[in-house]
Short mmCIF file of C-alpha atoms in Angstrom, two decimals:
data_model
loop_
_atom_site.label_atom_id
_atom_site.label_comp_id
_atom_site.label_asym_id
_atom_site.label_seq_id
_atom_site.Cartn_x
_atom_site.Cartn_y
_atom_site.Cartn_z
CA UNK A 986 -30.98 -13.45 15.34
CA UNK A 987 -33.44 -15.66 16.69
CA UNK A 988 -31.47 -15.48 20.39
CA UNK A 989 -31.76 -11.72 20.62
CA UNK A 990 -35.36 -11.79 19.79
CA UNK A 991 -36.07 -14.77 22.56
CA UNK A 992 -34.14 -12.65 24.89
CA UNK A 993 -36.25 -8.98 23.95
CA UNK A 994 -39.77 -11.18 24.30
CA UNK A 995 -40.26 -11.17 28.30
CA UNK A 996 -38.45 -7.77 28.58
CA UNK A 997 -41.11 -5.99 26.44
CA UNK A 998 -43.85 -7.79 28.48
CA UNK A 999 -42.57 -6.55 31.29
CA UNK A 1000 -42.46 -2.84 29.91
CA UNK A 1001 -45.65 -3.55 28.60
CA UNK A 1002 -46.98 -4.42 31.92
CA UNK A 1003 -45.67 -1.00 33.59
CA UNK A 1004 -47.59 0.47 30.88
CA UNK A 1005 -50.64 -1.07 31.64
CA UNK A 1006 -50.19 -0.39 35.27
CA UNK A 1007 -49.89 3.38 34.47
CA UNK A 1008 -52.76 3.09 31.90
CA UNK A 1009 -55.47 1.60 34.00
CA UNK A 1010 -54.75 3.68 37.25
CA UNK A 1011 -55.11 6.95 35.20
CA UNK A 1012 -58.93 7.08 34.74
CA UNK A 1013 -59.69 5.19 38.26
CA UNK A 1014 -57.35 8.00 39.74
CA UNK A 1015 -59.34 11.02 38.81
CA UNK A 1016 -62.81 9.13 39.48
CA UNK A 1017 -61.31 8.47 42.96
CA UNK A 1018 -59.88 12.21 42.74
CA UNK A 1019 -63.92 13.34 42.05
CA UNK A 1020 -65.39 11.16 44.72
CA UNK A 1021 -62.63 12.81 46.94
CA UNK A 1022 -63.52 16.17 46.26
CA UNK A 1023 -67.24 15.24 46.57
CA UNK A 1024 -66.88 13.91 50.28
CA UNK A 1025 -65.19 17.20 51.49
CA UNK A 1026 -68.15 18.90 51.00
CA UNK A 1027 -70.02 17.29 53.46
CA UNK A 1028 -67.53 18.23 56.14
CA UNK A 1029 -69.16 21.26 58.10
CA UNK A 1030 -68.25 23.31 61.01
CA UNK A 1031 -70.74 23.19 63.91
CA UNK A 1032 -70.18 26.12 66.91
CA UNK A 1033 -66.80 24.77 66.27
CA UNK A 1034 -66.94 21.02 66.02
CA UNK A 1035 -65.28 19.40 62.72
CA UNK A 1036 -68.24 17.56 61.96
CA UNK A 1037 -69.24 14.80 58.38
CA UNK A 1038 -72.14 14.97 57.69
CA UNK A 1039 -73.18 11.51 55.87
CA UNK A 1040 -76.27 11.77 53.87
CA UNK A 1041 -77.85 9.30 51.60
CA UNK A 1042 -75.85 10.72 48.44
CA UNK A 1043 -72.84 9.95 50.33
CA UNK A 1044 -73.36 6.28 51.06
CA UNK A 1045 -74.31 5.68 47.40
CA UNK A 1046 -70.98 7.13 46.18
CA UNK A 1047 -69.34 5.11 48.68
CA UNK A 1048 -70.89 2.10 48.09
CA UNK A 1049 -71.38 2.15 43.77
CA UNK A 1050 -68.65 0.01 43.22
CA UNK A 1051 -69.41 -3.91 43.54
CA UNK A 1052 -65.80 -5.27 42.53
CA UNK A 1053 -63.96 -2.79 45.50
CA UNK A 1054 -64.32 -1.81 48.35
CA UNK A 1055 -64.32 2.51 49.23
CA UNK A 1056 -62.53 3.47 52.86
CA UNK A 1057 -62.53 6.87 53.33
CA UNK A 1058 -61.60 8.75 56.93
CA UNK A 1059 -61.67 12.14 58.51
CA UNK A 1060 -59.99 13.65 61.02
CA UNK A 1061 -59.37 16.96 62.88
CA UNK A 1062 -56.49 19.46 63.05
CA UNK A 1063 -55.82 17.83 66.64
CA UNK A 1064 -55.85 14.32 65.27
CA UNK A 1065 -59.65 13.00 66.55
CA UNK A 1066 -61.68 11.17 64.10
CA UNK A 1067 -64.52 12.45 63.08
CA UNK A 1068 -66.02 9.57 60.82
CA UNK A 1069 -64.82 6.54 58.31
CA UNK A 1070 -62.32 3.74 59.33
CA UNK A 1071 -60.11 4.26 62.21
CA UNK A 1072 -57.61 2.09 61.26
CA UNK A 1073 -56.64 3.91 58.14
CA UNK A 1074 -52.91 4.44 57.78
CA UNK A 1075 -51.72 8.24 57.95
CA UNK A 1076 -50.16 10.22 55.12
CA UNK A 1077 -45.73 10.68 55.36
CA UNK A 1078 -46.59 14.25 54.06
CA UNK A 1079 -46.62 17.14 56.05
CA UNK A 1080 -49.74 19.01 56.91
CA UNK A 1081 -51.63 21.62 54.50
CA UNK A 1082 -49.61 21.14 51.63
CA UNK A 1083 -51.77 23.16 49.59
CA UNK A 1084 -55.66 24.41 49.79
CA UNK A 1085 -57.82 21.99 47.71
CA UNK A 1086 -54.35 19.81 46.46
CA UNK A 1087 -55.60 16.51 46.11
CA UNK A 1088 -52.21 13.82 46.65
CA UNK A 1089 -52.46 10.11 45.76
CA UNK A 1090 -50.52 6.98 47.51
CA UNK A 1091 -50.12 3.49 47.37
CA UNK A 1092 -51.15 2.17 50.36
CA UNK A 1093 -51.95 -1.09 52.51
CA UNK A 1094 -55.84 -1.07 54.57
CA UNK A 1095 -56.82 -4.14 56.49
CA UNK A 1096 -54.67 -6.45 54.45
CA UNK A 1097 -55.76 -4.76 50.96
CA UNK A 1098 -53.60 -3.24 48.49
CA UNK A 1099 -55.22 0.17 48.19
CA UNK A 1100 -55.04 3.63 46.39
CA UNK A 1101 -55.53 6.28 48.55
CA UNK A 1102 -56.52 10.10 47.41
CA UNK A 1103 -56.05 12.53 50.44
CA UNK A 1104 -55.99 16.26 51.14
CA UNK A 1105 -56.17 18.78 54.06
CA UNK A 1106 -58.72 21.29 54.14
CA UNK A 1107 -58.00 24.80 55.62
CA UNK A 1108 -61.24 26.17 56.46
CA UNK A 1109 -61.98 29.50 57.82
CA UNK A 1110 -64.32 28.45 60.40
CA UNK A 1111 -62.33 25.12 61.21
CA UNK A 1112 -60.02 25.35 64.14
CA UNK A 1113 -57.14 23.90 61.50
CA UNK A 1114 -56.48 21.87 58.53
CA UNK A 1115 -58.54 18.86 58.41
CA UNK A 1116 -57.67 15.52 57.15
CA UNK A 1117 -59.83 13.34 54.26
CA UNK A 1118 -58.50 10.08 52.95
CA UNK A 1119 -60.54 8.10 50.61
CA UNK A 1120 -59.40 5.12 49.38
CA UNK A 1121 -60.51 2.16 46.84
CA UNK A 1122 -58.53 -1.60 46.37
CA UNK A 1123 -57.00 -2.13 43.15
CA UNK A 1124 -59.15 -5.11 41.84
CA UNK A 1125 -60.48 -2.90 38.43
CA UNK A 1126 -57.09 -1.76 38.09
CA UNK A 1127 -55.86 -5.51 37.69
CA UNK A 1128 -58.46 -6.46 35.68
CA UNK A 1129 -57.30 -3.91 33.09
CA UNK A 1130 -54.56 -3.90 33.44
CA UNK A 1131 -54.50 -7.77 32.73
CA UNK A 1132 -57.06 -7.05 30.01
CA UNK A 1133 -54.19 -4.76 28.33
CA UNK A 1134 -51.31 -7.58 29.02
CA UNK A 1135 -54.23 -10.23 26.98
CA UNK A 1136 -54.69 -7.55 24.12
CA UNK A 1137 -50.77 -7.02 23.88
CA UNK A 1138 -49.15 -10.53 24.68
CA UNK A 1139 -51.85 -12.56 22.20
CA UNK A 1140 -50.76 -10.49 19.03
CA UNK A 1141 -46.70 -11.54 20.54
CA UNK A 1142 -47.53 -14.67 20.51
CA UNK A 1143 -48.45 -14.57 16.47
CA UNK A 1144 -46.06 -12.24 15.48
CA UNK A 1145 -43.00 -13.24 16.82
CA UNK A 1146 -43.19 -16.87 15.45
CA UNK A 1147 -44.15 -15.10 11.87
CA UNK A 1148 -41.18 -12.68 12.75
CA UNK A 1149 -38.58 -15.43 12.89
CA UNK A 1150 -39.71 -17.45 9.99
CA UNK A 1151 -39.46 -14.23 7.94
CA UNK A 1152 -36.12 -13.40 9.37
CA UNK A 1153 -34.85 -16.62 8.98
CA UNK A 1154 -36.57 -16.75 4.74
CA UNK A 1155 -34.95 -13.75 4.33
CA UNK A 1156 -31.44 -14.37 5.95
CA UNK A 1157 -31.41 -17.68 3.95
CA UNK A 1158 -32.54 -15.88 0.64
CA UNK A 1159 -29.84 -13.42 1.44
CA UNK A 1160 -26.78 -15.49 1.99
CA UNK A 1161 -27.59 -17.79 -0.66
CA UNK A 1162 -25.64 -15.40 -3.20
CA UNK A 1163 -23.18 -16.14 -0.43
CA UNK A 1164 -23.15 -19.62 -0.46
CA UNK A 1165 -22.62 -19.57 -3.87
CA UNK A 1166 -19.98 -17.29 -4.10
CA UNK A 1167 -18.14 -19.39 -1.36
CA UNK A 1168 -18.54 -22.63 -3.99
CA UNK A 1169 -16.74 -21.00 -6.50
CA UNK A 1170 -13.67 -20.00 -4.94
CA UNK A 1171 -13.10 -23.42 -3.33
CA UNK A 1172 -13.90 -24.84 -7.17
CA UNK A 1173 -11.06 -23.11 -8.18
CA UNK A 1174 -7.72 -24.47 -8.83
CA UNK A 1175 -4.53 -23.64 -6.84
CA UNK A 1176 -3.24 -21.94 -9.58
CA UNK A 1177 -6.11 -20.29 -10.51
CA UNK A 1178 -5.23 -16.20 -9.73
CA UNK A 1179 -7.99 -14.21 -11.86
CA UNK A 1180 -10.16 -12.02 -10.45
CA UNK A 1181 -13.74 -12.69 -9.14
CA UNK A 1182 -16.85 -11.75 -11.35
CA UNK A 1183 -18.35 -9.10 -9.50
CA UNK A 1184 -21.74 -9.54 -11.53
CA UNK A 1185 -23.72 -12.13 -9.47
CA UNK A 1186 -22.50 -10.92 -5.61
CA UNK A 1187 -24.63 -9.13 -2.97
CA UNK A 1188 -24.10 -5.68 -3.13
CA UNK A 1189 -22.48 -5.97 0.57
CA UNK A 1190 -19.62 -7.50 0.12
CA UNK A 1191 -19.08 -5.99 -3.14
CA UNK A 1192 -16.08 -3.52 -1.56
CA UNK A 1193 -14.74 -7.20 0.04
CA UNK A 1194 -14.71 -8.83 -3.08
CA UNK A 1195 -13.20 -6.12 -4.77
CA UNK A 1196 -10.52 -6.06 -2.47
CA UNK A 1197 -9.68 -9.60 -2.72
CA UNK A 1198 -9.37 -9.20 -6.62
CA UNK A 1199 -6.86 -6.70 -6.19
CA UNK A 1200 -4.82 -8.77 -3.44
CA UNK A 1201 -5.30 -11.79 -6.38
CA UNK A 1202 -3.54 -9.50 -8.80
CA UNK A 1203 -0.48 -8.04 -7.01
CA UNK A 1204 -0.35 -12.01 -5.56
CA UNK A 1205 0.19 -12.57 -9.66
CA UNK A 1206 2.69 -10.29 -10.30
CA UNK A 1207 4.52 -11.12 -7.64
CA UNK A 1208 3.89 -15.10 -8.40
CA UNK A 1209 5.05 -13.85 -11.93
CA UNK A 1210 8.15 -11.50 -10.62
CA UNK A 1211 9.26 -14.80 -8.97
CA UNK A 1212 8.82 -17.44 -11.13
CA UNK A 1213 10.89 -14.97 -13.82
CA UNK A 1214 13.41 -14.29 -11.22
CA UNK A 1215 13.85 -18.17 -10.65
CA UNK A 1216 14.20 -19.06 -14.28
CA UNK A 1217 16.53 -16.04 -14.97
CA UNK A 1218 19.10 -16.99 -11.86
CA UNK A 1219 18.69 -20.79 -12.86
CA UNK A 1220 20.02 -19.21 -16.39
CA UNK A 1221 22.83 -17.51 -14.71
CA UNK A 1222 23.82 -20.13 -12.90
CA UNK A 1223 24.00 -22.80 -15.29
CA UNK A 1224 26.88 -20.67 -16.91
CA UNK A 1225 29.58 -20.71 -14.73
CA UNK A 1226 28.19 -24.84 -13.64
CA UNK A 1227 28.61 -26.03 -17.30
CA UNK A 1228 31.66 -24.39 -17.18
CA UNK A 1229 32.86 -25.50 -13.66
CA UNK A 1230 32.13 -29.38 -15.03
CA UNK A 1231 34.04 -28.75 -18.09
CA UNK A 1232 37.19 -27.59 -17.16
CA UNK A 1233 37.15 -29.92 -14.06
CA UNK A 1234 36.90 -32.88 -17.26
CA UNK A 1235 39.63 -31.27 -18.87
CA UNK A 1236 41.88 -31.10 -16.13
CA UNK A 1237 41.15 -34.81 -15.17
CA UNK A 1238 42.72 -35.32 -18.90
CA UNK A 1239 46.00 -33.11 -18.46
CA UNK A 1240 48.53 -34.69 -18.03
CA UNK A 1241 50.87 -31.23 -18.95
CA UNK A 1242 51.30 -29.76 -15.52
CA UNK A 1243 51.13 -26.40 -17.43
CA UNK A 1244 47.71 -27.16 -19.23
CA UNK A 1245 46.51 -28.08 -15.66
CA UNK A 1246 47.59 -25.25 -13.63
CA UNK A 1247 45.36 -23.40 -16.59
CA UNK A 1248 42.00 -25.86 -16.27
CA UNK A 1249 42.65 -24.90 -12.44
CA UNK A 1250 42.79 -21.20 -12.97
CA UNK A 1251 39.04 -20.96 -15.08
CA UNK A 1252 37.43 -23.65 -12.51
CA UNK A 1253 38.83 -20.90 -10.05
CA UNK A 1254 37.42 -17.97 -12.20
CA UNK A 1255 33.90 -20.01 -13.13
CA UNK A 1256 33.77 -20.67 -9.20
CA UNK A 1257 34.03 -17.10 -8.35
CA UNK A 1258 32.21 -15.68 -10.95
CA UNK A 1259 29.34 -18.60 -9.44
CA UNK A 1260 30.14 -17.54 -5.87
CA UNK A 1261 29.11 -13.95 -6.63
CA UNK A 1262 25.90 -14.62 -8.64
CA UNK A 1263 24.64 -16.41 -5.60
CA UNK A 1264 25.83 -13.72 -3.35
CA UNK A 1265 24.11 -11.08 -5.41
CA UNK A 1266 21.21 -13.50 -5.73
CA UNK A 1267 20.98 -13.56 -2.14
CA UNK A 1268 21.29 -10.00 -1.47
CA UNK A 1269 18.10 -9.38 -4.16
CA UNK A 1270 15.97 -12.01 -2.21
CA UNK A 1271 17.07 -10.51 1.32
CA UNK A 1272 15.97 -7.05 0.06
CA UNK A 1273 12.34 -8.36 -1.64
CA UNK A 1274 11.21 -10.21 1.02
CA UNK A 1275 13.06 -9.51 4.50
CA UNK A 1276 14.28 -6.04 4.03
CA UNK A 1277 10.63 -4.68 6.09
CA UNK A 1278 11.32 -7.04 8.80
CA UNK A 1279 14.94 -6.60 9.78
CA UNK A 1280 16.01 -3.73 12.59
CA UNK A 1281 16.04 -0.08 11.71
CA UNK A 1282 18.34 2.64 13.09
CA UNK A 1283 20.00 5.86 12.55
CA UNK A 1284 22.59 5.77 10.04
CA UNK A 1285 25.40 7.93 9.41
CA UNK A 1286 25.25 7.74 6.02
CA UNK A 1287 29.15 9.49 5.80
CA UNK A 1288 31.07 6.64 8.19
CA UNK A 1289 29.07 4.11 6.11
CA UNK A 1290 30.23 4.82 3.06
CA UNK A 1291 33.80 5.31 4.07
CA UNK A 1292 34.09 1.50 5.78
CA UNK A 1293 32.86 0.27 2.35
CA UNK A 1294 35.65 2.32 0.52
CA UNK A 1295 38.32 1.09 2.64
CA UNK A 1296 36.94 -2.48 2.09
CA UNK A 1297 37.41 -2.08 -1.14
CA UNK A 1298 40.56 -0.69 -1.65
CA UNK A 1299 42.52 -3.88 -2.00
CA UNK A 1300 40.45 -4.67 -5.11
CA UNK A 1301 40.83 -1.12 -6.23
CA UNK A 1302 45.17 -1.62 -5.73
CA UNK A 1303 44.62 -5.22 -7.68
CA UNK A 1304 42.99 -3.46 -10.74
CA UNK A 1305 45.16 -0.19 -10.81
CA UNK A 1306 41.70 2.21 -9.87
CA UNK A 1307 42.02 5.47 -8.06
CA UNK A 1308 39.53 4.77 -5.37
CA UNK A 1309 38.23 7.63 -3.09
CA UNK A 1310 35.75 9.36 -1.08
CA UNK A 1311 34.90 12.66 -0.99
CA UNK A 1312 32.72 14.45 1.52
CA UNK A 1313 32.55 15.13 5.94
CA UNK A 1314 33.93 12.38 7.98
CA UNK A 1315 30.49 11.87 10.11
CA UNK A 1316 27.12 13.56 9.84
CA UNK A 1317 25.43 15.62 12.30
CA UNK A 1318 23.07 12.86 14.35
CA UNK A 1319 19.85 15.37 12.95
CA UNK A 1320 20.49 14.20 9.24
CA UNK A 1321 21.00 10.83 10.52
CA UNK A 1322 18.47 8.88 8.53
CA UNK A 1323 16.41 6.03 9.50
CA UNK A 1324 17.45 2.22 7.57
CA UNK A 1325 18.68 -0.73 7.73
CA UNK A 1326 22.57 -0.86 8.39
CA UNK A 1327 23.18 -4.17 6.58
CA UNK A 1328 21.17 -3.40 3.69
CA UNK A 1329 22.26 0.11 3.19
CA UNK A 1330 25.73 -1.50 3.36
CA UNK A 1331 24.77 -3.26 0.48
CA UNK A 1332 23.49 -0.80 -1.45
CA UNK A 1333 26.55 0.86 -1.09
CA UNK A 1334 28.89 -1.86 -1.54
CA UNK A 1335 27.39 -2.73 -4.90
CA UNK A 1336 27.50 0.99 -6.54
CA UNK A 1337 31.25 0.50 -5.46
CA UNK A 1338 31.54 -2.76 -6.90
CA UNK A 1339 29.87 -1.44 -9.92
CA UNK A 1340 31.82 1.12 -10.86
CA UNK A 1341 35.00 -0.75 -10.30
CA UNK A 1342 34.09 -3.21 -12.28
CA UNK A 1343 33.39 -1.26 -15.31
CA UNK A 1344 35.83 1.84 -15.10
CA UNK A 1345 38.47 -0.53 -16.45
CA UNK A 1346 42.44 -0.65 -15.59
CA UNK A 1347 43.74 3.25 -14.35
CA UNK A 1348 39.79 3.97 -13.97
CA UNK A 1349 39.13 6.41 -11.36
CA UNK A 1350 36.16 5.84 -9.37
CA UNK A 1351 34.68 8.59 -6.42
CA UNK A 1352 31.81 8.12 -3.76
CA UNK A 1353 30.58 10.99 -1.99
CA UNK A 1354 27.87 12.36 0.59
CA UNK A 1355 26.71 15.40 0.00
CA UNK A 1356 23.93 17.03 2.95
CA UNK A 1357 21.55 20.12 2.94
CA UNK A 1358 21.39 20.83 7.19
CA UNK A 1359 18.50 23.50 6.63
CA UNK A 1360 16.76 20.56 4.31
CA UNK A 1361 18.05 17.62 5.71
CA UNK A 1362 18.43 16.33 2.28
CA UNK A 1363 21.14 13.68 1.51
CA UNK A 1364 22.64 12.47 -1.36
CA UNK A 1365 24.74 9.80 -1.90
CA UNK A 1366 27.05 9.52 -5.42
CA UNK A 1367 29.26 7.15 -6.93
CA UNK A 1368 31.03 8.03 -10.10
CA UNK A 1369 33.56 6.32 -12.11
CA UNK A 1370 34.94 7.21 -15.35
CA UNK A 1371 34.42 4.62 -17.69
CA UNK A 1372 32.20 3.93 -20.94
CA UNK A 1373 28.99 4.66 -18.67
CA UNK A 1374 25.44 4.01 -19.33
CA UNK A 1375 23.79 4.91 -23.15
CA UNK A 1376 20.39 7.06 -21.72
CA UNK A 1377 18.11 4.41 -23.44
CA UNK A 1378 19.27 1.52 -21.14
CA UNK A 1379 19.47 3.72 -17.97
CA UNK A 1380 15.64 1.97 -17.11
CA UNK A 1381 16.39 -1.14 -18.13
CA UNK A 1382 19.73 -1.54 -16.40
CA UNK A 1383 17.73 -1.18 -13.13
CA UNK A 1384 16.18 -4.69 -14.00
CA UNK A 1385 17.46 -8.04 -12.62
CA UNK A 1386 20.19 -10.13 -15.07
CA UNK A 1387 20.20 -6.94 -17.64
CA UNK A 1388 23.44 -6.25 -18.58
CA UNK A 1389 24.85 -3.13 -20.83
CA UNK A 1390 25.72 -4.57 -24.35
CA UNK A 1391 29.20 -4.28 -25.88
CA UNK A 1392 30.72 -4.70 -22.07
CA UNK A 1393 32.70 -7.22 -21.39
CA UNK A 1394 33.39 -8.03 -17.58
CA UNK A 1395 31.88 -11.04 -15.74
CA UNK A 1396 28.76 -10.34 -13.74
CA UNK A 1397 25.28 -11.01 -12.75
CA UNK A 1398 23.76 -8.03 -13.86
CA UNK A 1399 22.19 -7.63 -10.55
CA UNK A 1400 23.76 -5.31 -8.74
CA UNK A 1401 21.72 -1.72 -9.86
CA UNK A 1402 18.60 -3.84 -9.13
CA UNK A 1403 19.71 -4.60 -5.63
CA UNK A 1404 20.41 -0.79 -5.49
CA UNK A 1405 16.58 0.26 -6.68
CA UNK A 1406 15.09 -2.14 -4.26
CA UNK A 1407 17.12 -1.09 -1.53
CA UNK A 1408 16.45 2.59 -2.06
CA UNK A 1409 13.22 1.83 -2.55
CA UNK A 1410 12.45 0.41 0.75
CA UNK A 1411 14.52 3.32 2.57
CA UNK A 1412 12.00 5.94 0.40
CA UNK A 1413 15.17 7.19 -1.68
CA UNK A 1414 15.01 7.76 -5.28
CA UNK A 1415 17.85 6.89 -7.92
CA UNK A 1416 19.44 8.56 -10.26
CA UNK A 1417 21.74 7.88 -13.41
CA UNK A 1418 23.82 10.60 -15.06
CA UNK A 1419 27.05 11.17 -16.99
CA UNK A 1420 29.70 11.74 -14.95
CA UNK A 1421 31.86 13.40 -17.53
CA UNK A 1422 29.83 14.05 -20.36
CA UNK A 1423 32.46 16.63 -22.32
CA UNK A 1424 34.64 13.79 -22.96
CA UNK A 1425 34.44 10.12 -25.16
CA UNK A 1426 34.38 8.13 -21.90
CA UNK A 1427 31.35 9.37 -20.30
CA UNK A 1428 31.06 7.64 -16.96
CA UNK A 1429 28.31 7.16 -15.15
CA UNK A 1430 27.63 9.24 -12.08
CA UNK A 1431 25.13 7.56 -9.83
CA UNK A 1432 22.81 9.42 -7.19
CA UNK A 1433 20.69 7.91 -4.14
CA UNK A 1434 18.73 11.03 -3.07
CA UNK A 1435 17.09 10.41 0.89
CA UNK A 1436 14.04 11.91 1.69
CA UNK A 1437 14.34 14.86 3.97
CA UNK A 1438 14.95 14.10 7.63
CA UNK A 1439 13.66 10.64 6.51
CA UNK A 1440 11.72 9.00 9.65
CA UNK A 1441 10.61 4.70 9.86
CA UNK A 1442 7.22 5.60 8.18
CA UNK A 1443 9.25 7.31 5.11
CA UNK A 1444 11.73 4.81 5.28
CA UNK A 1445 9.17 2.03 4.60
CA UNK A 1446 11.09 -0.13 7.59
#
């Protein structure tokens, strides 16, 4: 703030100088006009000839000022000098601007800057307008202007340093709480994500501190989720890895080819389970961390679901499961939602894999796509005729690593969590219900409802 004050000070002095010039000129301009009006009374017509009668009173009027010189001139309509100074500069205005109207201008007479008052006299007893000018040097005006400047500058020389000092003290006092806040933040431990105390902070930065506290709260929740995720992931990987090690040690001791083959089969199943868990973990991490950074495009949901179903046919045939698709072959372009094709395909694949895993041999799995042309709403459904999920556990199965009780299916408990995460990133909602509520095997129908005519904003990409 000191730099702007120092820059404004010369500007203030310059403005004061111009104002002082105007203030000093006004009273002297009025006096000069009065003198001109008094001298015009001495212009007379003598038998058609203009004359200027310079009496003693007029001489005293022209010599009344000891500090400034006064010049005058009287010129008739023909441009002949009647009285006064012959080298007086003529005005630039047209003659006869109005009877008795007095004009003012700045000019130079004999090398001196003067203030000139002039008028044209258009009397009936003269042969035309008579020009009369009275000029006065600017000594008194400059003296008065300088006095005004001194009267303004001297207080400014005192007030400006005092203002700078007061501003400095105010800023130091005002910034002290910010310095204390900075020290409190710097003194924090790296793992301390508790909110900043808002009782002793300046009011001006209260919204900033509140925003920081909100960020710390969300960061703490995110780190807590990551720690829990890593702990659960380590626990999930520990079991298949331990099984691999045990089966490998047993295989090394076996001499019977049949037992050795059984151990190798166990190793193969354990490695497949570990691979599946790792793939699921990577898919969930990609959905949570990089889904928003991946490119998005218009997606034909019908074709995407058909592609996933065709890829899953070999697994369905191996498990003797009837896997099918119901819906249009392709969607019209106006119903294509915005999304990331990799993530959406991963979501559909997890729904289909989850249904194939839990419906059991001889089961039926159906994937379908429903669409409403008028509202633009699209619904992806994957249903099976398996044991289903109890209603009180449907929110829990959306959490990572949670598995419904009573199932003997190998899995990591991440499939539906991945579906939930990808659906949220695309502005969609996930709903679960019984596919066959009238049967003993109620089955499960998972519906993913996409928003109408979803765009980039709704998709969150």
